[in-house]
Amino acid sequence: MAKAINLSLRDALTRDENVLIFGEDVGALGGVFRITDGLQKAFGEERVFDTPLAESSIIGVAVGLALRGFRPVPEIQFDGFIYPAFEQIVSHVAKYRNRSGISLPITIRVPFGGNIGAVEHHSESPEAYFAHTAGLKVVTPSTPGDAYALLQTAIDDPDPVIFFEPKARYYLKEEIDPSARVPIGKARVAHEGSGVSVIAYGPTVSIALQAAKTAAAEQISLEVIDLRSLSPLDMDTVMASVRKTHRAVVVHEAPVFCGFGAEVAARISHDGFDLLEAPVARIGGLNVPYPPARYEKLYLPDVDRILQAADAALAYG
Amino acid sequence: MAEVVRVVAADDPVRALFSPAGELTADARSRLGLDAAALRELYRNMVLIRRADQEALNLQRQGELGLWGQYLGQEAIHVGAMTALRTEDWVFPSYREFGMAMIRGIDPADMLTLFRGLSHGPWDPRKYHFAPLAIPVATQVPHAVGFAMGCRLKHTDEVVLSTFGDGATSEGDWHEAMNFAGVFKAPVVFLCQNNYWAISVPLSKQTAGSIAERAQGYGFPGLRIDGNDVLGVYAAVRAAAARARQGDGPYLIEAVTYRMGAHTSSDDPTRYRPDSELQAWNAKDPIARYQAWLEQQGIIDEGTVAAIADAADSAAQAMRTRLTAMPVPPPGEAMFGRVYSNPPESFLQEREEFESSLEGS
Amino acid sequence: MADQTFRLPDLGEGLTEAQLVAWRVEEGARVDINTPLCEVETAKAVVVIPSPWAGTIQKLHARPGESVAVGEALVTITSAEATEAEATPGTLVGYGPGAPESGIRRKARTAAASVPESGGDTRAAPFVRQLAKEKGVDLAQVMGSGPGGRITRADVEAAASAPVVASATSTAAPSTDGERRISVVGIRKAIARQMVRSVSTIPQFTEFAVFDATNLMAAREQGKASGRSMTPLPYFIAAVVKAVKAYPLMNSSWDESRDEIIVKEAINVGIAVNTSQGLLVPVLRGADQLELTAIAEKSAQLIEGARAGTLPPGQMSGGTITVTNVGASGPVETGTPIINPPECCVVAFGAIKPRPMVVGGQVVARSGAWISISVDHRIVDGALATEFLTALVSELETISA
C-alpha cells in the first residue's frame, strides 16, 4: 500500500503543477514510512518540501496556500500528532467555504490505527472527531488499489479531505490498476455473503475478511462491507446488505463508546428497523486510552470477536 | 515607546561565565568548586549512561524492545544539567532524556518497559521529581512552566528544568510556554538540546533565526553554549537555576550538540545526512574530550578508566537481565487501573466484562 | 546446553519482513551477547543485529539476498549455560522472545454464543413482526422455536403456509402407489421442531410409579359435595408444585452456552392440552402462589382458551415444568413423555381407575394411577429423580380434603 500511495502522489504531482506535498520529513527522508520516497528528488524542493516541526501551522499554511491557488497535500506524521492541528482543521479547513464561498482543495494525509507495537500516540483512531465536523470529507482505503484510486479522487476534490491511511496495512501487497477511480461516498462489498453484514473500514477490513473465511468453513456466510468513505457515508450499500442478511455487526479499532460505529448502527436501526432479525452489534476498542503495546491485541477487535458477534446475531432468533 | 519595549536585564550571571563563542572561560572553569571526586563522578556518569544507551539499542535489535531513541552524543548535557540541579528540582523531559532519568535514580530497566510495551509511565513522577516522557513534541514545555508558576505561588525555592530539542522550538506550545514564563516570571530553566536534527530536518530548515535569542522576545535572557562540554553545561545550568531560585525568573540555555545516532531505531540517517558530518562531530565527542582533559589534569588514569568501563558493562548486563525477566502486569490493571480517580460504574463494569473475557478467568 | 532459535524481530514499528544482506558470523563460531550476527535491510533502513545470547552458532537459517518474514527463524545458537527459557521464543513484535506477546489471550469464541437476554416481551424481532404483518399471521398463534421462545422468521413462514383456524395437518395431496402425503405446516411443524430439539439435545430418562388415589378421590368427593367440582388435574398440579418445592432442581434449565443450570424460582406449570390444531401447552404462571381452587379455575380457563385458540402469547410461554395426561380413560396406563425444552422435567399422569394392589398382604382393588416422569440427565441423576417421584407419590397419597 505504501508504494501505491507513493505512485498516486507521484501521478498527482505530474498531472497538476499546483499540487504541493509538505510536512515533517517528507522530503529528503521520504517520510518515516517512505510513502513520499523519491518525490522530492523527482519534483524538486518547491513541490515537495519539509516543514518545521509545527502541525498547527502545517495545516494553517495549507489554508493559505490553497487560497493562493495551490492544491496542498500536507502530511501529519502520525495520528497522535494531529491534535495541535485540530483547531485549524475544524475551525478553518472545514468552515472556510461556508464563511467565504472559497473552496479549499486540501487533502490531509494521516497514518492511523494500531497493531504495530508502537509507543504512545502512534496508534490512535481519531476519525470520528473529523467525520463529526461538517465541511470535511473523511475517507480511508483498506487495499493498495483503493489507496491509489481514492487518493486521486481526494486530491481532485475541490472540498477538503482527510485521508486516513491504515499504517498496519502499509506493507499489504496486491496488483493495482492506476486507471481505476474510486468515488468518495461509495462503499464496496469486499466479500459477498448472506448471513450477517460485517461493516468495517481501514485496518479492520482485513480482519473482517479473515473472519468471513473462517466462518465459511463452518457454513456461516458473512458479507463484508468496506465503507471506504466515513463522511459522506454510503448507507445505500449498507442497507442493501442488511436487506439481504437482516443482521449487522460494525467493526473499528476506535473505542466503541461514541465511535463511528454508533452512527452506522443508529442509521441501520432507524432506516432498517423492520429488516432486523437481531440487534446491531458494534465491535471495537475498550473505553480506555490505547494501551501499552503488549496489551494491544487484547484491546483491538480480532477474528474471534467478530465471529462471536456474528454467532450471537445468528442465534438471536 | 519606553512603556512598550522592555529591555532585558543587562546583568546576566550565566553569560558572565562564557566567552562570546559559548565556551566556559578558563577562569570560570577553575572556579567551579568541584573536587577531583566530583569531576570523576561526572565522567563516570557519562560513561554509564552511554553504555546503557548502547545496550538499549542492542536490545531493540534483538526484539526485546519495540523502539529505541538514542541520546548518543548528548551525555554531557544529561550529566552536566542533572548534576547542577537539586533533587527537589523537577525535570520535564521530552522522549530522549533517559540519561537524565538514570542520574535521577530511576532504574533503567523500569524505564525501558516503556519501549517494551508494558507501560506508558513506569515511574512515579512525585518520587523522582521527574515528569513522564512526553512524546508529542514540546507539549511538556507548558507543563514545566505551570509547575514553576505553582512553585512561585507557594513561595518554595525549587526550580524547574524544561528540556527539549531544536525541533520543539518550532511548535506553538513552545512559544506560548516561553511567553507565559516571561509574563509570570516563572522559575524555569529552559534547556534546549540543539542536536541539529529533527528526524531528517536540519537546523537550517527548522528555523531561519536563532534559538537562544528568542528568549529576549519573551522578556528574559538566552545563551548559546557548547553542549559537548560537561563542565560548561554544569556551570550554565547551575547559574541559571540559582538565578531563578532567587526570583529573577526564567532563562533559556541553548546547548549545541549533535545527535550521533539515528532519530530512533526505525530511522535511517544515511538517507539525509552525510557521513562526513557525523565523523566531524565524532571528533568532538563529549566523553573523549572530557576524558582527555581529566587525564591532562591528572584526575584520572588508565586503571580508573578501565574500571569505570567494566562497571558500565556490568550495569548494562544487569539492566538486560532485569528487563528480560520483567513480568507482564495483568491486563485489567494495566489498561483500566489508572484511567480515573473515581471510576464510574459503567467503567468498572466494562473492566469486569473484559477481565472475564480473558483465558484463565 | 540449550538450543535457542532467534527469530527476526519487527525492527521498525510494523514491518513484516527484512532482507538478509550479509552474515557477520559462520556456523560453529563462538559469540557473546551483542556480537554482531548479520546485516538486514528493512523497508526503512539497513540494520545490524547483535546476538541475544552467548554460545555457538548452530545454524544460519537464511542466505544473503533472501527475504525473511518477521517471526521466521534467523539463527539457532547453542547456549553455553543452561537457561530457564528452554522453549524457542515466540513471534517477536518488538516485545522480546519468550512468551508470545503478553502470554494472555481473550477466551476463544465459544461454540454456542450466549444470546443476549431480551428485556420485556420481545417475542419477535422487528423483521419477523413485519413479515407476520405482511403475511397476515397472528403472532399470538405462533409457537416460537427460537431461544427463550422467540418467534423466528421460519416460524412465521410456517404459520403463514396454513390458515390458523383450519386444522394444520389436513392438506392431503393426492398421490400414486397407494400413499398419501400430508404437508407439514404451522403447529404440526413447530411441534415437530420442538420434539426433535428435545430428543436430540436433552439426554432424558423416564421413571415410573403407581400412586394410591384413594385419598385424592375422597377429597374430590368432598369437594363435589360442597359445590367445588374439580377434575384430578388441579390436585396433580398442586402435588407437583409441593414436590418441586422440595426438589427445586426439577424446576430448572440447562444453559449450554455458559455451562450453568438455571434454577427457576417461580413454578410455572405448562399444561399439555390436546386441541384440534395439535398439542398446545398453555402455562399456569406462579402455580406455587396459588391455592387449589385458584389452580382449578385458572387451569380450566387455560385449557378452554387453548382449545378455542384465544390465548395471548404471555400465557403460552414461560413454563418451567410441564404436566401431561396420558389417556384420561381407556386401557392406556402410562407412557414416556418427552421433555418440553428448555425445561428439566415433564410429569405424565395416567388414568385413575381401580386396580389390584397389595395392602397388608392382601390383594385389594384400589383407585390408582401411573405417574411417569422424564428428566434431563444433565441436570438430574436417577437417585434424585427417584426421590422427587417418591415425594410426588407421597403428596398425592396424603391429600386431605
Coordinates of N, CA and C in Angstrom, one line a residue, chain C residues 165-266:
Chain C
V165 N -57.2 -21.2 11.7 CA -58.4 -21.8 12.2 C -58.5 -23.3 11.7
A166 N -58.3 -23.5 10.4 CA -58.4 -24.9 10.0 C -57.3 -25.7 10.5
S167 N -57.5 -27.0 10.5 CA -56.5 -28.0 11.0 C -55.2 -27.8 10.3
A168 N -54.2 -27.7 11.0 CA -52.9 -27.5 10.4 C -52.3 -28.7 9.7
T169 N -52.9 -29.8 9.9 CA -52.3 -31.1 9.4 C -53.1 -31.6 8.2
S170 N -54.1 -30.9 7.7 CA -55.1 -31.6 6.9 C -54.8 -31.6 5.4
T171 N -53.9 -30.7 4.9 CA -53.8 -30.7 3.4 C -53.2 -32.0 2.9
A172 N -54.1 -32.7 2.3 CA -53.7 -34.0 1.7 C -53.5 -33.9 0.2
A173 N -52.4 -34.2 -0.3 CA -52.1 -34.1 -1.7 C -52.3 -35.5 -2.3
P174 N -53.1 -35.6 -3.3 CA -53.3 -37.0 -3.9 C -52.0 -37.5 -4.5
S175 N -51.7 -38.8 -4.4 CA -50.5 -39.3 -5.0 C -50.8 -40.7 -5.6
T176 N -49.8 -41.3 -6.1 CA -49.9 -42.6 -6.7 C -49.4 -43.7 -5.8
D177 N -49.5 -44.9 -6.2 CA -48.9 -46.0 -5.4 C -49.5 -46.1 -4.0
G178 N -50.7 -45.8 -3.8 CA -51.3 -46.0 -2.6 C -50.7 -45.3 -1.4
E179 N -50.1 -44.2 -1.6 CA -49.6 -43.5 -0.4 C -50.3 -42.1 -0.3
R180 N -50.3 -41.5 0.8 CA -50.9 -40.2 1.0 C -49.9 -39.3 1.6
R181 N -49.7 -38.1 1.1 CA -48.8 -37.2 1.6 C -49.5 -36.0 2.4
I182 N -49.1 -35.8 3.5 CA -49.7 -34.7 4.3 C -48.6 -33.6 4.5
S183 N -48.9 -32.4 4.0 CA -47.9 -31.4 4.1 C -47.8 -30.9 5.5
V184 N -46.6 -30.7 6.0 CA -46.4 -30.4 7.4 C -46.2 -28.9 7.5
V185 N -47.1 -28.2 8.1 CA -47.0 -26.8 8.2 C -47.5 -26.4 9.6
G186 N -47.4 -25.1 9.9 CA -48.0 -24.5 11.1 C -47.6 -25.2 12.4
I187 N -48.6 -25.5 13.2 CA -48.3 -26.0 14.5 C -47.7 -27.4 14.5
R188 N -48.1 -28.2 13.5 CA -47.5 -29.5 13.4 C -46.0 -29.4 13.2
K189 N -45.6 -28.5 12.3 CA -44.2 -28.2 12.0 C -43.5 -27.8 13.3
A190 N -44.1 -26.8 14.0 CA -43.5 -26.3 15.2 C -43.3 -27.4 16.2
I191 N -44.4 -28.2 16.4 CA -44.3 -29.3 17.4 C -43.1 -30.2 17.0
A192 N -43.1 -30.6 15.7 CA -42.0 -31.4 15.2 C -40.6 -30.9 15.5
R193 N -40.5 -29.6 15.3 CA -39.2 -29.0 15.6 C -38.9 -29.0 17.1
Q194 N -39.8 -28.7 17.9 CA -39.6 -28.8 19.4 C -39.2 -30.2 19.8
M195 N -39.9 -31.2 19.3 CA -39.6 -32.6 19.7 C -38.3 -33.0 19.2
V196 N -37.9 -32.7 18.0 CA -36.6 -33.0 17.5 C -35.5 -32.4 18.4
R197 N -35.8 -31.1 18.7 CA -34.9 -30.3 19.5 C -34.7 -31.0 20.9
S198 N -35.9 -31.4 21.4 CA -35.8 -32.1 22.8 C -35.0 -33.3 22.8
V199 N -35.4 -34.3 21.9 CA -34.7 -35.6 22.0 C -33.3 -35.5 21.4
S200 N -33.0 -34.5 20.6 CA -31.6 -34.5 20.1 C -30.7 -33.7 21.0
T201 N -31.2 -32.9 21.9 CA -30.3 -32.1 22.7 C -30.4 -32.5 24.2
I202 N -31.5 -33.1 24.6 CA -31.6 -33.5 26.0 C -31.5 -35.0 26.2
P203 N -30.5 -35.4 27.0 CA -30.4 -36.8 27.3 C -31.5 -37.1 28.4
Q204 N -32.6 -37.7 28.1 CA -33.7 -37.9 29.1 C -33.9 -39.3 29.4
F205 N -34.3 -39.6 30.6 CA -34.6 -40.9 31.1 C -36.0 -40.8 31.8
T206 N -36.7 -41.9 31.9 CA -38.0 -41.9 32.4 C -38.1 -42.9 33.6
E207 N -38.8 -42.5 34.6 CA -39.1 -43.3 35.8 C -40.6 -43.4 36.0
F208 N -41.0 -44.6 36.5 CA -42.5 -44.9 36.6 C -42.8 -45.2 38.1
A209 N -44.0 -44.8 38.4 CA -44.6 -45.1 39.7 C -46.1 -45.3 39.7
V210 N -46.7 -46.0 40.6 CA -48.1 -46.0 40.7 C -48.5 -45.4 42.1
F211 N -49.5 -44.5 42.1 CA -49.9 -44.0 43.4 C -51.3 -44.4 43.7
D212 N -51.5 -44.5 45.0 CA -52.8 -44.9 45.5 C -53.7 -43.6 45.6
A213 N -54.7 -43.6 44.8 CA -55.5 -42.3 44.7 C -56.7 -42.3 45.6
T214 N -56.8 -43.2 46.6 CA -57.9 -43.3 47.5 C -58.2 -41.9 48.1
N215 N -57.2 -41.3 48.7 CA -57.4 -40.1 49.4 C -57.7 -38.9 48.4
L216 N -57.1 -39.0 47.3 CA -57.4 -37.9 46.3 C -58.9 -38.0 45.9
M217 N -59.4 -39.2 45.6 CA -60.7 -39.4 45.2 C -61.7 -38.9 46.3
A218 N -61.3 -39.3 47.6 CA -62.1 -38.9 48.7 C -62.2 -37.3 48.8
A219 N -61.1 -36.7 48.6 CA -61.1 -35.2 48.6 C -61.9 -34.7 47.5
R220 N -61.9 -35.3 46.3 CA -62.7 -34.8 45.2 C -64.2 -34.9 45.6
E221 N -64.6 -36.1 46.2 CA -66.0 -36.3 46.5 C -66.4 -35.2 47.5
Q222 N -65.6 -34.9 48.5 CA -65.9 -33.9 49.5 C -66.1 -32.6 48.8
G223 N -65.2 -32.3 47.9 CA -65.3 -31.0 47.1 C -66.6 -30.9 46.4
K224 N -66.9 -32.0 45.7 CA -68.2 -32.0 44.9 C -69.3 -31.7 45.8
A225 N -69.3 -32.4 47.0 CA -70.4 -32.3 47.9 C -70.5 -30.8 48.3
S226 N -69.4 -30.1 48.5 CA -69.5 -28.7 48.9 C -69.6 -27.7 47.7
G227 N -69.9 -28.3 46.5 CA -70.1 -27.4 45.3 C -68.8 -27.1 44.6
R228 N -67.7 -27.7 45.0 CA -66.4 -27.4 44.2 C -66.1 -28.7 43.4
S229 N -66.6 -28.7 42.2 CA -66.3 -29.9 41.5 C -65.0 -29.7 40.7
M230 N -64.0 -30.6 40.9 CA -62.7 -30.4 40.2 C -62.3 -31.7 39.6
T231 N -61.6 -31.6 38.5 CA -61.0 -32.8 37.8 C -59.8 -33.1 38.7
P232 N -59.2 -34.3 38.4 CA -57.9 -34.6 39.1 C -56.8 -33.6 38.8
L233 N -56.9 -32.9 37.7 CA -55.7 -32.1 37.3 C -55.2 -31.1 38.3
P234 N -56.1 -30.3 38.9 CA -55.6 -29.3 39.9 C -54.9 -30.0 41.0
Y235 N -55.4 -31.2 41.4 CA -54.7 -31.9 42.5 C -53.3 -32.4 42.1
F236 N -53.2 -32.8 40.8 CA -51.9 -33.2 40.3 C -51.0 -32.0 40.3
I237 N -51.5 -30.9 39.8 CA -50.6 -29.7 39.7 C -50.2 -29.3 41.1
A238 N -51.1 -29.3 42.1 CA -50.7 -28.9 43.4 C -49.7 -29.8 44.0
A239 N -49.8 -31.1 43.7 CA -48.9 -32.0 44.3 C -47.5 -31.8 43.6
V240 N -47.5 -31.6 42.3 CA -46.2 -31.4 41.6 C -45.6 -30.2 42.2
V241 N -46.3 -29.1 42.4 CA -45.8 -27.9 43.0 C -45.1 -28.2 44.3
K242 N -45.8 -28.9 45.2 CA -45.2 -29.2 46.5 C -43.9 -30.0 46.4
A243 N -44.0 -31.0 45.5 CA -42.8 -31.8 45.3 C -41.6 -31.0 44.7
V244 N -41.9 -30.1 43.8 CA -40.9 -29.2 43.2 C -40.3 -28.4 44.3
K245 N -41.1 -27.9 45.2 CA -40.5 -27.0 46.2 C -39.5 -27.8 47.0
A246 N -39.7 -29.1 47.2 CA -38.7 -29.9 47.9 C -37.5 -30.2 47.1
Y247 N -37.7 -30.3 45.8 CA -36.7 -30.6 44.9 C -36.6 -29.6 43.7
P248 N -36.1 -28.4 44.1 CA -36.1 -27.2 43.1 C -35.4 -27.5 41.8
L249 N -34.4 -28.4 41.8 CA -33.6 -28.7 40.6 C -34.5 -29.2 39.5
M250 N -35.7 -29.8 39.8 CA -36.6 -30.3 38.8 C -37.2 -29.1 38.1
N251 N -37.1 -27.9 38.6 CA -37.7 -26.7 38.0 C -36.6 -25.8 37.4
S252 N -35.7 -26.5 36.6 CA -34.6 -25.7 36.1 C -34.4 -25.9 34.6
S253 N -33.2 -25.3 34.2 CA -33.0 -25.3 32.7 C -31.5 -25.4 32.5
W254 N -31.0 -26.2 31.5 CA -29.6 -26.4 31.3 C -29.1 -25.3 30.3
D255 N -28.2 -24.4 30.7 CA -27.6 -23.4 29.8 C -26.3 -23.8 29.2
E256 N -26.4 -24.3 28.0 CA -25.2 -24.9 27.3 C -24.1 -23.8 27.1
S257 N -24.6 -22.6 26.8 CA -23.6 -21.6 26.4 C -22.7 -21.2 27.6
R258 N -23.3 -21.3 28.8 CA -22.5 -20.8 29.9 C -22.1 -21.9 30.9
D259 N -22.4 -23.1 30.5 CA -22.2 -24.3 31.4 C -22.8 -24.0 32.8
E260 N -24.1 -23.6 32.8 CA -24.8 -23.3 34.0 C -26.1 -24.0 34.0
I261 N -26.6 -24.3 35.2 CA -28.0 -24.8 35.4 C -28.8 -23.6 36.0
I262 N -29.8 -23.2 35.3 CA -30.6 -22.1 35.8 C -31.8 -22.6 36.6
V263 N -31.7 -22.4 37.9 CA -32.8 -22.9 38.7 C -33.9 -21.8 38.8
K264 N -35.1 -22.1 38.3 CA -36.1 -21.0 38.3 C -36.8 -20.9 39.7
E265 N -37.1 -19.7 40.0 CA -37.8 -19.6 41.3 C -39.3 -19.8 41.2
A266 N -39.9 -19.1 40.3 CA -41.3 -19.3 40.1 C -41.6 -20.6 39.5

